[in-house]
CSV table of C-alpha atoms in Angstrom, one decimal:
chain,number,residue,atom,x,y,z
A,24,UNK,CA,-8.1,-9.1,-19.9
A,25,UNK,CA,-10.3,-7.5,-18.2
A,26,UNK,CA,-9.2,-5.7,-15.1
A,27,UNK,CA,-11.4,-6.0,-11.7
A,28,UNK,CA,-12.5,-2.3,-9.9
A,29,UNK,CA,-11.2,-2.4,-6.2
A,30,UNK,CA,-12.5,-0.3,-3.5
A,31,UNK,CA,-9.4,0.8,-1.7
A,32,UNK,CA,-9.4,1.6,2.1
A,33,UNK,CA,-6.8,2.5,4.2
A,34,UNK,CA,-5.7,0.5,7.5
A,35,UNK,CA,-5.9,1.9,10.5
A,36,UNK,CA,-4.4,1.1,13.5
A,37,UNK,CA,-5.7,0.1,17.5
A,38,UNK,CA,-4.4,3.3,18.2
A,39,UNK,CA,-6.5,5.4,15.3
A,40,UNK,CA,-3.7,6.3,13.3
A,41,UNK,CA,-3.5,5.1,9.6
A,42,UNK,CA,0.5,4.5,8.6
A,43,UNK,CA,-0.2,5.1,4.8
A,44,UNK,CA,-1.8,8.6,5.1
A,45,UNK,CA,0.9,9.3,7.2
A,46,UNK,CA,4.1,8.9,4.7
A,47,UNK,CA,1.9,10.0,2.2
A,48,UNK,CA,1.0,13.1,4.2
A,49,UNK,CA,5.1,13.3,5.3
A,50,UNK,CA,6.5,13.4,1.7
A,51,UNK,CA,7.9,17.5,0.8
A,52,UNK,CA,8.1,16.7,-2.7
A,53,UNK,CA,4.1,17.5,-4.4
A,54,UNK,CA,5.2,15.2,-8.0
A,55,UNK,CA,5.6,12.3,-6.4
A,56,UNK,CA,3.1,12.9,-3.8
A,57,UNK,CA,0.4,13.4,-6.9
A,58,UNK,CA,2.6,10.0,-9.0
A,59,UNK,CA,2.3,8.0,-6.0
A,60,UNK,CA,-2.0,8.4,-5.2
A,61,UNK,CA,-1.9,8.7,-9.6
A,62,UNK,CA,-0.8,4.8,-9.0
A,63,UNK,CA,-3.6,4.3,-6.3
A,64,UNK,CA,-5.7,5.9,-9.0
A,65,UNK,CA,-4.3,2.1,-11.0
A,66,UNK,CA,-4.7,0.5,-8.2
A,67,UNK,CA,-8.4,1.3,-7.5
A,68,UNK,CA,-9.4,0.4,-11.6
A,69,UNK,CA,-8.4,-3.3,-10.9
A,70,UNK,CA,-4.8,-2.6,-12.7
A,71,UNK,CA,-1.8,-3.8,-10.4
A,72,UNK,CA,1.1,-3.0,-12.6
A,73,UNK,CA,4.2,-3.3,-10.9
A,74,UNK,CA,3.6,-5.7,-7.9
A,75,UNK,CA,5.0,-8.4,-6.0
A,76,UNK,CA,3.9,-10.4,-3.6
A,77,UNK,CA,6.3,-10.1,-0.3
A,78,UNK,CA,5.0,-13.3,2.2
A,79,UNK,CA,1.9,-13.6,4.5
A,80,UNK,CA,-0.5,-11.8,2.1
A,81,UNK,CA,1.0,-8.5,2.0
A,82,UNK,CA,2.0,-7.2,-2.0
A,83,UNK,CA,4.7,-4.6,-3.0
A,84,UNK,CA,3.9,-2.2,-5.2
A,85,UNK,CA,6.7,-1.0,-6.6
A,86,UNK,CA,7.0,2.8,-8.0
A,87,UNK,CA,10.5,3.7,-10.4
A,88,UNK,CA,10.8,6.8,-9.8
A,89,UNK,CA,12.2,9.3,-7.0
A,90,UNK,CA,13.9,6.6,-4.6
A,91,UNK,CA,12.4,4.1,-5.2
A,92,UNK,CA,9.0,4.5,-3.1
A,93,UNK,CA,6.9,1.3,-2.5
A,94,UNK,CA,3.1,1.3,-1.4
A,95,UNK,CA,2.3,-1.6,0.4
A,96,UNK,CA,-1.3,-3.4,1.0
A,97,UNK,CA,-2.9,-6.8,1.3
A,98,UNK,CA,-6.1,-8.0,-0.7
A,99,UNK,CA,-9.6,-7.4,1.6
A,100,UNK,CA,-11.5,-10.2,-0.2
A,101,UNK,CA,-11.8,-10.1,-4.3
A,102,UNK,CA,-12.6,-6.5,-4.5
A,103,UNK,CA,-11.1,-4.4,-1.8
A,104,UNK,CA,-7.4,-3.4,-1.0
A,105,UNK,CA,-5.8,-2.5,2.5
A,106,UNK,CA,-3.4,0.8,2.3
A,107,UNK,CA,-1.0,-1.1,4.5
A,108,UNK,CA,2.4,1.6,4.2
A,109,UNK,CA,4.5,3.2,2.0
A,110,UNK,CA,8.4,4.1,1.7
A,111,UNK,CA,11.5,3.5,-0.5
A,112,UNK,CA,14.3,1.4,-1.3
A,113,UNK,CA,16.5,2.5,1.8
A,114,UNK,CA,14.0,1.5,3.8
A,115,UNK,CA,12.3,-1.4,2.3
A,116,UNK,CA,13.3,-4.2,4.7
A,117,UNK,CA,11.6,-2.2,8.0
A,118,UNK,CA,8.8,-1.0,5.5
A,119,UNK,CA,7.8,-5.1,4.5
A,120,UNK,CA,7.8,-5.8,8.8
A,121,UNK,CA,5.5,-2.9,9.3
A,122,UNK,CA,3.3,-4.4,6.5
A,123,UNK,CA,3.8,-7.8,7.5
A,124,UNK,CA,2.4,-6.6,11.7
A,125,UNK,CA,0.1,-4.3,10.1
A,126,UNK,CA,-1.0,-7.4,7.9
A,127,UNK,CA,-1.6,-9.9,11.0
A,128,UNK,CA,-3.1,-7.8,13.0
A,129,UNK,CA,-5.4,-6.2,10.5
A,130,UNK,CA,-6.5,-10.2,9.5
A,131,UNK,CA,-7.1,-11.1,13.3
A,132,UNK,CA,-9.7,-8.8,14.3
A,133,UNK,CA,-11.6,-8.5,10.2
A,134,UNK,CA,-15.2,-9.7,10.2
């Protein structure tokens, strides 16, 4: 099965902030940060790996290291991944709700 390369973009909130970039920059463990960014690079290549839908067009990319990191994203068409936010297993429910809110805002203003 052939993977389709994707364009990776970060969601930009109405206030100009980018929740995913803010989260990734806040991580103190450089090794974990590098592994998360490496996983995002595989998304770019079309390799989604361990991910699942969490409803309403939002997906959870599960990373099995550290505190159980999660990256939340939506798909804008067939070729664009919109990174919404990140978190870990401990904040999973709140992160999913935030991701839903971000995705709803994004899709309500998408062209």
